[in-house]
Tab-separated table of C-alpha atoms in Angstrom:
chain	number	residue	atom	x	y	z
A	190	MET	CA	0.102	-0.042	-0.036
A	191	THR	CA	1.374	3.456	-0.915
A	192	ILE	CA	0.221	7.097	-0.118
A	193	GLU	CA	0.727	9.673	-2.593
A	194	THR	CA	-0.142	13.364	-2.542
A	195	PHE	CA	-2.747	14.250	-5.270
A	196	GLU	CA	-3.672	17.561	-6.916
A	197	ILE	CA	-7.101	18.105	-8.401
A	198	PRO	CA	-6.464	18.467	-12.261
A	199	SER	CA	-7.287	21.311	-14.463
A	200	PHE	CA	-9.018	20.687	-18.012
A	201	THR	CA	-6.440	20.169	-20.778
A	202	PRO	CA	-7.090	22.431	-23.768
A	203	GLU	CA	-8.257	19.301	-25.653
A	204	GLN	CA	-10.630	18.432	-22.804
A	205	ARG	CA	-11.975	22.047	-22.667
A	206	GLN	CA	-12.382	22.199	-26.476
A	207	LYS	CA	-14.329	18.824	-26.614
A	208	LEU	CA	-16.602	19.825	-23.738
A	209	ASP	CA	-17.375	23.250	-25.387
A	210	GLU	CA	-18.200	21.534	-28.765
A	211	LYS	CA	-20.361	18.997	-27.162
A	212	LEU	CA	-22.144	21.893	-25.139
A	213	SER	CA	-22.588	23.775	-28.466
A	214	ASP	CA	-24.101	21.135	-30.521
A	215	ILE	CA	-27.099	19.690	-28.798
A	216	ILE	CA	-30.009	17.798	-30.021
A	217	TYR	CA	-32.739	18.443	-27.437
A	218	PRO	CA	-35.544	15.648	-27.118
A	219	HIS	CA	-39.121	16.410	-28.235
A	220	GLU	CA	-41.481	17.515	-25.403
A	221	PHE	CA	-45.113	18.418	-25.193
A	222	GLU	CA	-45.988	21.912	-26.129
A	223	LYS	CA	-47.736	22.210	-22.829
A	224	ASN	CA	-45.500	22.526	-19.734
A	225	VAL	CA	-45.823	19.414	-17.659
A	226	GLY	CA	-43.256	20.501	-14.975
A	227	TRP	CA	-40.963	17.522	-13.957
A	228	THR	CA	-43.631	14.821	-14.329
A	229	TYR	CA	-41.720	13.085	-17.186
A	230	GLY	CA	-38.271	13.944	-15.920
A	231	ALA	CA	-35.881	16.969	-16.368
A	232	PRO	CA	-37.676	19.453	-18.709
A	233	ARG	CA	-35.873	21.440	-21.242
A	234	TRP	CA	-36.578	24.781	-19.691
A	235	ALA	CA	-34.675	23.514	-16.571
A	236	VAL	CA	-31.875	21.818	-18.379
A	237	GLU	CA	-30.981	24.450	-21.065
A	238	PRO	CA	-30.035	27.167	-18.705
A	239	MET	CA	-27.913	24.873	-16.823
A	240	VAL	CA	-26.214	23.872	-19.988
A	241	ASN	CA	-25.554	27.606	-20.949
A	242	ALA	CA	-24.217	28.225	-17.512
A	243	TRP	CA	-21.853	25.272	-17.731
A	244	ARG	CA	-20.571	26.400	-21.074
A	245	ASN	CA	-20.479	30.191	-20.529
A	246	GLU	CA	-20.342	30.985	-16.849
A	247	PHE	CA	-18.998	28.088	-14.774
A	248	ASP	CA	-15.255	28.245	-13.875
A	249	TRP	CA	-13.771	24.849	-13.070
A	250	GLU	CA	-10.422	26.533	-12.036
A	251	GLU	CA	-12.354	28.474	-9.382
A	252	SER	CA	-13.734	25.170	-7.956
A	253	ARG	CA	-10.367	23.397	-8.342
A	254	LYS	CA	-8.787	26.257	-6.399
A	255	GLU	CA	-11.447	25.901	-3.663
A	256	MET	CA	-10.868	22.219	-3.254
A	257	ALA	CA	-7.051	22.710	-3.386
A	258	ARG	CA	-7.112	24.357	0.087
A	259	TRP	CA	-7.427	20.918	1.492
A	260	HIS	CA	-4.883	17.905	1.708
A	261	HIS	CA	-5.584	15.521	-0.927
A	262	LEU	CA	-4.154	12.025	-1.277
A	263	LYS	CA	-4.269	8.820	-3.354
A	264	VAL	CA	-3.968	5.741	-1.227
A	265	ASN	CA	-3.269	2.428	-3.056
A	266	ILE	CA	-5.500	-0.162	-1.325
A	267	ASP	CA	-4.925	-3.729	-2.909
A	268	GLY	CA	-4.130	-2.329	-6.172
A	269	VAL	CA	-6.989	0.161	-6.258
A	270	ARG	CA	-5.995	3.912	-5.731
A	271	ILE	CA	-8.545	5.660	-3.436
A	272	HIS	CA	-8.657	9.447	-3.525
A	273	CYS	CA	-9.407	11.216	-0.182
A	274	VAL	CA	-9.274	14.526	1.488
A	275	ASN	CA	-7.292	14.147	4.741
A	276	GLU	CA	-7.646	17.270	7.003
A	277	THR	CA	-5.904	16.840	10.437
A	278	SER	CA	-7.303	19.006	13.040
A	279	GLN	CA	-5.040	21.004	15.511
A	280	GLN	CA	-7.467	20.958	18.339
A	281	PRO	CA	-6.767	18.813	21.368
A	282	GLY	CA	-9.093	15.885	21.689
A	283	ALA	CA	-9.916	15.745	17.969
A	284	ILE	CA	-11.304	12.401	16.818
A	285	PRO	CA	-11.048	10.651	13.369
A	286	ILE	CA	-14.183	10.672	11.219
A	287	MET	CA	-14.705	9.254	7.541
A	288	LEU	CA	-17.463	11.014	5.538
A	289	LEU	CA	-18.986	8.895	2.918
A	290	HIS	CA	-20.929	10.242	-0.036
A	291	GLY	CA	-23.248	8.480	-2.304
A	292	TRP	CA	-24.850	8.746	-5.820
A	293	PRO	CA	-25.117	10.914	-7.698
A	294	SER	CA	-22.604	12.796	-5.676
A	295	THR	CA	-18.910	13.097	-5.073
A	296	PHE	CA	-16.562	13.960	-2.131
A	297	TYR	CA	-17.368	17.645	-2.958
A	298	GLU	CA	-20.753	17.199	-1.358
A	299	TYR	CA	-19.022	17.826	2.071
A	300	HIS	CA	-17.315	20.951	1.108
A	301	LYS	CA	-19.273	22.970	3.602
A	302	VAL	CA	-18.838	20.799	6.496
A	303	ILE	CA	-14.974	19.758	6.315
A	304	ASP	CA	-13.500	22.946	7.842
A	305	PRO	CA	-16.046	23.466	10.727
A	306	LEU	CA	-15.765	19.801	11.780
A	307	ARG	CA	-11.950	19.985	11.577
A	308	ASP	CA	-11.741	23.319	13.512
A	309	GLY	CA	-14.380	22.527	16.226
A	310	ALA	CA	-15.000	26.162	16.874
A	311	GLU	CA	-16.385	27.409	20.360
A	312	GLY	CA	-15.911	24.208	22.240
A	313	ALA	CA	-17.398	21.923	19.808
A	314	GLN	CA	-15.981	18.504	19.089
A	315	ALA	CA	-13.204	18.691	16.556
A	316	TYR	CA	-12.415	15.833	14.046
A	317	HIS	CA	-9.716	14.663	11.812
A	318	VAL	CA	-11.678	14.602	8.816
A	319	VAL	CA	-11.115	12.029	5.969
A	320	VAL	CA	-13.498	12.335	2.857
A	321	PRO	CA	-12.805	9.527	0.263
A	322	SER	CA	-14.200	9.340	-3.373
A	323	LEU	CA	-15.942	6.013	-3.163
A	324	PRO	CA	-14.211	3.334	-5.425
A	325	GLY	CA	-15.402	3.979	-8.950
A	326	TYR	CA	-16.357	7.624	-8.159
A	327	GLY	CA	-14.524	10.774	-9.248
A	328	PHE	CA	-10.884	10.853	-8.582
A	329	SER	CA	-10.682	7.330	-7.179
A	330	ASP	CA	-9.886	4.430	-9.515
A	331	PRO	CA	-12.621	2.683	-11.463
A	332	THR	CA	-13.451	-0.699	-9.753
A	333	PRO	CA	-11.322	-3.107	-11.903
A	334	THR	CA	-13.437	-6.328	-11.878
A	335	PRO	CA	-16.804	-7.718	-11.099
A	336	GLY	CA	-17.534	-8.409	-7.570
A	337	TRP	CA	-16.823	-4.691	-6.142
A	338	GLY	CA	-20.020	-4.649	-4.228
A	339	VAL	CA	-20.818	-3.285	-0.675
A	340	ALA	CA	-18.595	-5.709	1.131
A	341	LYS	CA	-15.688	-5.172	-0.973
A	342	CYS	CA	-15.953	-1.400	-1.097
A	343	ALA	CA	-16.505	-1.223	2.649
A	344	GLU	CA	-13.516	-3.224	3.373
A	345	THR	CA	-11.512	-0.955	1.007
A	346	LEU	CA	-12.559	2.056	2.842
A	347	HIS	CA	-11.812	0.681	6.353
A	348	LYS	CA	-8.433	-0.305	5.093
A	349	LEU	CA	-8.027	3.294	3.948
A	350	MET	CA	-8.590	4.602	7.553
A	351	LEU	CA	-6.147	2.036	9.000
A	352	GLU	CA	-3.601	3.052	6.247
A	353	LEU	CA	-3.923	6.650	7.236
A	354	GLY	CA	-3.100	5.786	10.772
A	355	TYR	CA	-6.548	5.868	12.324
A	356	SER	CA	-7.088	2.714	14.235
A	357	LYS	CA	-10.188	4.034	15.870
A	358	TYR	CA	-12.625	6.223	13.981
A	359	VAL	CA	-16.343	7.357	13.406
A	360	VAL	CA	-18.068	6.842	10.159
A	361	HIS	CA	-20.735	9.002	8.538
A	362	GLY	CA	-22.616	8.094	5.607
A	363	THR	CA	-25.314	8.996	3.173
A	364	ASP	CA	-27.030	7.180	0.413
A	365	TRP	CA	-24.530	4.613	-0.840
A	366	GLY	CA	-22.095	5.909	1.909
A	367	ALA	CA	-24.765	5.127	4.478
A	368	VAL	CA	-24.957	1.558	3.124
A	369	LEU	CA	-21.310	1.276	3.186
A	370	GLY	CA	-21.127	2.857	6.650
A	371	MET	CA	-23.615	0.411	7.997
A	372	HIS	CA	-21.558	-2.482	6.730
A	373	ILE	CA	-18.355	-1.107	8.264
A	374	ALA	CA	-20.332	-0.322	11.542
A	375	THR	CA	-21.303	-4.092	11.917
A	376	ASN	CA	-18.102	-5.769	10.588
A	377	TYR	CA	-15.296	-3.753	11.765
A	378	THR	CA	-16.216	-2.838	15.288
A	379	ALA	CA	-12.648	-3.158	16.657
A	380	ASN	CA	-11.919	-0.061	14.860
A	381	CYS	CA	-15.065	1.739	13.807
A	382	LYS	CA	-16.435	2.984	17.206
A	383	ALA	CA	-19.369	4.945	16.313
A	384	TYR	CA	-21.825	5.422	13.187
A	385	HIS	CA	-23.688	8.581	12.257
A	386	THR	CA	-25.965	8.925	9.175
A	387	ASN	CA	-28.781	11.165	7.588
A	388	PHE	CA	-29.902	8.116	5.528
A	389	MET	CA	-30.741	5.291	7.974
A	390	LEU	CA	-31.936	1.953	6.233
A	391	VAL	CA	-33.194	-0.809	8.568
A	392	MET	CA	-35.290	-3.833	8.024
A	393	PRO	CA	-38.987	-3.366	9.011
A	394	PRO	CA	-40.469	-5.517	11.806
A	395	ILE	CA	-41.792	-8.161	9.357
A	396	PRO	CA	-43.936	-11.031	10.864
A	397	THR	CA	-41.097	-13.558	11.393
A	398	LEU	CA	-41.450	-15.835	14.484
A	399	SER	CA	-38.620	-14.019	16.250
A	400	ASN	CA	-40.269	-10.665	15.674
A	401	ILE	CA	-43.712	-11.881	16.679
A	402	VAL	CA	-42.197	-13.119	19.872
A	403	THR	CA	-39.866	-10.177	20.802
A	404	GLN	CA	-41.805	-7.285	19.336
A	405	PRO	CA	-45.359	-8.148	18.612
A	406	VAL	CA	-46.745	-4.519	18.839
A	407	ARG	CA	-44.311	-3.338	16.098
A	408	VAL	CA	-45.108	-6.212	13.912
A	409	ALA	CA	-48.987	-5.400	14.224
A	410	LYS	CA	-48.221	-1.688	13.482
A	411	PHE	CA	-46.193	-2.749	10.408
A	412	LEU	CA	-49.020	-4.947	9.046
A	413	ALA	CA	-51.390	-2.241	9.642
A	414	CYS	CA	-49.341	0.185	7.820
A	415	MET	CA	-49.339	-2.166	4.768
A	416	LEU	CA	-52.977	-1.763	4.647
A	417	LEU	CA	-53.551	1.841	5.900
A	418	GLY	CA	-50.206	3.480	4.962
A	419	GLY	CA	-47.376	4.797	6.926
A	420	ASP	CA	-48.831	8.190	7.725
A	421	ALA	CA	-51.844	6.670	9.392
A	422	ILE	CA	-49.758	4.302	11.605
A	423	TYR	CA	-46.553	6.214	12.178
A	424	GLY	CA	-47.462	9.901	11.665
A	425	LYS	CA	-47.104	12.089	8.621
A	426	ASP	CA	-43.938	11.637	6.560
A	427	LYS	CA	-42.247	9.260	9.216
A	428	LEU	CA	-42.082	6.452	6.792
A	429	ARG	CA	-41.075	7.024	3.083
A	430	VAL	CA	-39.361	4.675	0.573
A	431	LEU	CA	-38.053	6.795	-2.393
A	432	GLY	CA	-40.765	9.285	-1.974
A	433	ARG	CA	-43.661	6.913	-1.494
A	434	SER	CA	-45.297	5.246	1.498
A	435	PHE	CA	-44.171	1.761	2.248
A	436	ALA	CA	-47.392	0.254	1.047
A	437	ASP	CA	-47.266	2.153	-2.321
A	438	ILE	CA	-43.609	1.182	-3.097
A	439	ASP	CA	-44.483	-0.816	-6.052
A	440	ARG	CA	-46.087	2.317	-7.618
A	441	ASP	CA	-43.092	4.499	-7.031
A	442	ARG	CA	-42.371	6.699	-10.049
A	443	ASP	CA	-38.998	7.850	-8.703
A	444	SER	CA	-37.087	4.512	-8.648
A	445	GLY	CA	-36.728	3.875	-12.365
A	446	TYR	CA	-33.019	4.976	-12.225
A	447	ARG	CA	-32.332	2.069	-9.936
A	448	ALA	CA	-33.883	-0.476	-12.091
A	449	ILE	CA	-31.797	0.680	-15.241
A	450	GLN	CA	-28.493	1.151	-13.178
A	451	GLY	CA	-29.044	-2.172	-11.209
A	452	THR	CA	-29.522	-4.300	-14.410
A	453	LYS	CA	-27.972	-2.808	-17.439
A	454	PRO	CA	-25.625	0.198	-16.287
A	455	TYR	CA	-23.304	-0.209	-19.319
A	456	SER	CA	-26.203	0.385	-21.753
A	457	LEU	CA	-27.125	3.700	-20.100
A	458	SER	CA	-23.532	4.809	-19.653
A	459	TYR	CA	-23.017	5.214	-23.367
A	460	GLY	CA	-25.357	8.138	-23.553
A	461	LEU	CA	-24.065	9.640	-20.159
A	462	SER	CA	-20.463	9.159	-20.852
A	463	ASP	CA	-20.590	10.710	-24.373
A	464	SER	CA	-23.114	13.521	-23.829
A	465	PRO	CA	-22.438	16.021	-21.127
A	466	VAL	CA	-25.982	17.289	-21.559
A	467	GLY	CA	-27.406	13.893	-20.911
A	468	LEU	CA	-25.209	13.479	-17.816
A	469	LEU	CA	-26.233	17.022	-16.554
A	470	ALA	CA	-30.022	16.020	-17.084
A	471	TRP	CA	-29.685	12.790	-15.364
A	472	LEU	CA	-28.224	14.093	-12.269
A	473	LEU	CA	-30.309	17.409	-12.295
A	474	GLU	CA	-33.617	15.461	-11.923
A	475	LYS	CA	-32.218	14.058	-8.565
A	476	TYR	CA	-30.932	17.394	-7.285
A	477	HIS	CA	-34.335	18.738	-8.101
A	478	ASN	CA	-36.614	15.770	-6.872
A	479	TRP	CA	-34.744	14.880	-3.638
A	480	THR	CA	-34.306	18.264	-2.088
A	481	THR	CA	-36.273	20.924	-0.087
A	482	HIS	CA	-37.942	23.742	-2.184
A	483	THR	CA	-39.376	26.866	-0.730
A	484	GLY	CA	-41.682	27.645	-3.501
A	485	ASP	CA	-43.625	25.801	-6.203
A	486	LYS	CA	-41.282	22.837	-6.802
A	487	GLU	CA	-42.616	22.027	-10.181
A	488	SER	CA	-41.645	25.349	-11.681
A	489	SER	CA	-38.180	25.582	-9.899
A	490	VAL	CA	-34.902	23.866	-10.616
A	491	LEU	CA	-32.382	23.726	-7.805
A	492	PRO	CA	-33.337	24.162	-4.217
A	493	PRO	CA	-32.226	27.507	-2.789
A	494	THR	CA	-29.700	25.908	-0.614
A	495	ILE	CA	-27.552	24.342	-3.685
A	496	ASP	CA	-26.381	26.931	-6.048
A	497	VAL	CA	-25.579	26.353	-9.739
A	498	LYS	CA	-21.705	26.388	-9.121
A	499	GLU	CA	-22.111	23.518	-6.542
A	500	PHE	CA	-24.114	21.474	-8.753
A	501	LEU	CA	-21.945	21.954	-11.917
A	502	THR	CA	-18.894	21.268	-9.813
A	503	GLN	CA	-20.425	17.849	-8.910
A	504	VAL	CA	-21.303	17.292	-12.678
A	505	THR	CA	-17.970	18.279	-13.968
A	506	ILE	CA	-16.235	15.876	-11.531
A	507	TYR	CA	-18.238	13.094	-13.021
A	508	TRP	CA	-17.515	14.416	-16.606
A	509	LEU	CA	-13.768	15.069	-16.196
A	510	THR	CA	-13.061	11.698	-14.583
A	511	ASN	CA	-15.391	9.824	-16.939
A	512	SER	CA	-16.695	8.011	-13.926
A	513	ILE	CA	-20.482	7.935	-14.330
A	514	SER	CA	-20.311	4.313	-15.581
A	515	SER	CA	-18.152	3.010	-12.703
A	516	SER	CA	-20.132	4.893	-10.210
A	517	MET	CA	-23.432	3.085	-11.386
A	518	ARG	CA	-21.990	-0.438	-11.174
A	519	LEU	CA	-22.561	-0.656	-7.488
A	520	TYR	CA	-26.146	-0.758	-8.070
A	521	TYR	CA	-25.685	-3.850	-10.165
A	522	GLU	CA	-23.236	-5.394	-7.741
A	523	ARG	CA	-25.601	-4.789	-4.847
A	524	LEU	CA	-28.222	-6.984	-6.488
A	525	VAL	CA	-25.937	-9.834	-7.216
A	526	GLU	CA	-23.901	-9.675	-3.960
A	527	PRO	CA	-24.582	-12.701	-1.666
A	528	ASN	CA	-25.900	-12.313	1.800
A	529	MET	CA	-26.278	-8.493	1.630
A	530	ASP	CA	-30.044	-8.717	2.704
A	531	ARG	CA	-28.693	-9.433	6.220
A	532	ALA	CA	-26.837	-5.977	6.205
A	533	PHE	CA	-29.974	-4.172	7.135
A	534	SER	CA	-31.172	-6.755	9.725
A	535	THR	CA	-27.940	-7.137	11.717
A	536	LYS	CA	-27.929	-5.293	15.103
A	537	VAL	CA	-25.654	-2.172	15.130
A	538	THR	CA	-24.069	-2.432	18.511
A	539	ILE	CA	-21.642	0.604	18.361
A	540	PRO	CA	-23.204	4.046	19.294
A	541	THR	CA	-25.305	5.257	16.400
A	542	ALA	CA	-26.795	8.671	15.612
A	543	VAL	CA	-29.317	9.893	13.093
A	544	SER	CA	-29.991	13.231	11.500
A	545	SER	CA	-33.547	13.156	9.906
A	546	PHE	CA	-34.475	15.583	7.217
A	547	PRO	CA	-37.947	15.832	5.968
A	548	ASP	CA	-37.414	15.648	2.283
A	549	GLU	CA	-35.218	12.505	2.433
A	550	VAL	CA	-36.126	10.103	-0.216
A	551	SER	CA	-36.133	7.235	2.237
A	552	LYS	CA	-37.047	7.401	5.833
A	553	MET	CA	-37.789	4.814	8.552
A	554	PRO	CA	-39.923	5.376	11.698
A	555	ARG	CA	-37.713	6.015	14.732
A	556	GLU	CA	-39.104	2.900	16.416
A	557	TRP	CA	-37.764	0.725	13.620
A	558	VAL	CA	-34.279	2.341	13.947
A	559	ASP	CA	-34.353	2.037	17.688
A	560	SER	CA	-35.059	-1.553	17.628
A	561	GLN	CA	-32.040	-2.340	15.446
A	562	VAL	CA	-29.188	-0.006	16.320
A	563	ASN	CA	-27.609	1.167	19.519
A	564	LEU	CA	-29.208	4.716	19.105
A	565	VAL	CA	-27.812	7.555	21.241
A	566	GLN	CA	-29.015	10.457	19.301
A	567	TYR	CA	-31.739	11.085	17.030
A	568	GLU	CA	-32.489	14.658	15.590
A	569	GLU	CA	-35.302	15.772	13.412
A	570	HIS	CA	-34.993	18.844	11.365
A	571	PRO	CA	-37.504	21.168	9.793
A	572	SER	CA	-35.798	21.356	6.330
A	573	GLY	CA	-33.509	19.530	4.121
A	574	GLY	CA	-33.390	16.518	1.872
A	575	HIS	CA	-31.175	13.763	0.493
A	576	PHE	CA	-28.006	16.036	0.077
A	577	ALA	CA	-27.995	17.221	3.763
A	578	ALA	CA	-24.432	18.314	3.643
A	579	LEU	CA	-25.158	20.690	0.806
A	580	GLU	CA	-28.656	21.747	1.954
A	581	GLU	CA	-28.207	22.087	5.624
A	582	PRO	CA	-24.515	21.844	6.471
A	583	GLN	CA	-24.783	23.848	9.748
A	584	LEU	CA	-27.527	21.512	11.044
A	585	LEU	CA	-25.600	18.308	10.038
A	586	THR	CA	-22.268	19.733	11.462
A	587	HIS	CA	-23.903	20.602	14.655
A	588	ASP	CA	-25.428	16.970	15.013
A	589	ILE	CA	-22.101	15.373	14.255
A	590	GLN	CA	-20.290	17.645	16.847
A	591	ARG	CA	-22.863	16.813	19.422
A	592	PHE	CA	-22.605	13.140	18.815
A	593	GLY	CA	-18.814	13.381	18.872
A	594	LYS	CA	-18.988	14.759	22.520
A	595	LYS	CA	-20.889	11.773	23.579
A	596	ILE	CA	-18.477	9.180	22.195
A	597	SER	CA	-15.193	10.785	22.129
A	598	ALA	CA	-13.824	8.964	25.178
A	599	ASP	CA	-14.068	5.816	23.194
A	600	LEU	CA	-11.808	7.027	20.585
A	601	GLN	CA	-9.003	8.385	22.580
């Protein structure tokens, strides 16, 4: 295993020219004359201004220089080079934390929380902050062979922390980062001492013999919610799976991307790898649908908490690294990976904390979470969605700092 310093690259003149050419010669798809909002996906009236901003206004060098203020490394883990930000705190009592992003995101999702977590101002818990690009994402190497599912990626990220010298650490995750974080939290407890997430996934109290004996009331409520809906049993918006109630998951209109990426990711990748407009539109739909909007959502594009520069920085990282295809492989690997159904039914014994945001695409009732993890902190917030670190960085930072105070003794 080797550790090398890394510098976020600039566009070469050839790369810049090719992108400009592709953003200048666009065949837009046919749409209805009537505006149907986002019902059919990302509409042209939302995509075209973003394309124009990418071509005429967005400055990659500005974003690159912003990211260059952190220490970047590439760490060779079993032949795969993993990119990470590694920011060491100067505060006494700082503890290590690994922040894991998901899809469609990059390590840059955490750009608003890295510094405050590292600095621990006004007596808050400070952290040594490690933010990897997941295997196959951004500036990390593409996964080289089939079989790089949750278990292999989680093992690689755990080894990354050990290679950086952190024998005890906290992990925070969202989206795929939460799935990987949960796996780390249940399989590497000798080193991973606490788990924080804003995307908690657990198994519901289905009517198994064990559950009927140990938690009959929860089983009864679960069966009732299958008939009456989650709002009627658990309260408004306490149970949501990709924007739908649990009982309506088979009619969910927002999960088609998972079916495509989980079965034939290569076929989709030809369009997204060759067309920057296709890539932008595919990602933009998620940044619109999975976030909190203060006005009419159907007539808006990005939420007020995520600006155009932030979104285009995310898109540009995917484009510059040609990593959209390798990023989507995890959906396929998850479906063929053996024994992964156990991942969400295994008890998490290390201290666990949850930050719950109202517009998160998947939410579980607190009583489901409480029965399956060692829950020491649960915070519900009035706004925010799937990209909490971008949308509500102060709330997320505060939650992680409060959690750190509770568990820091275990990491010294």
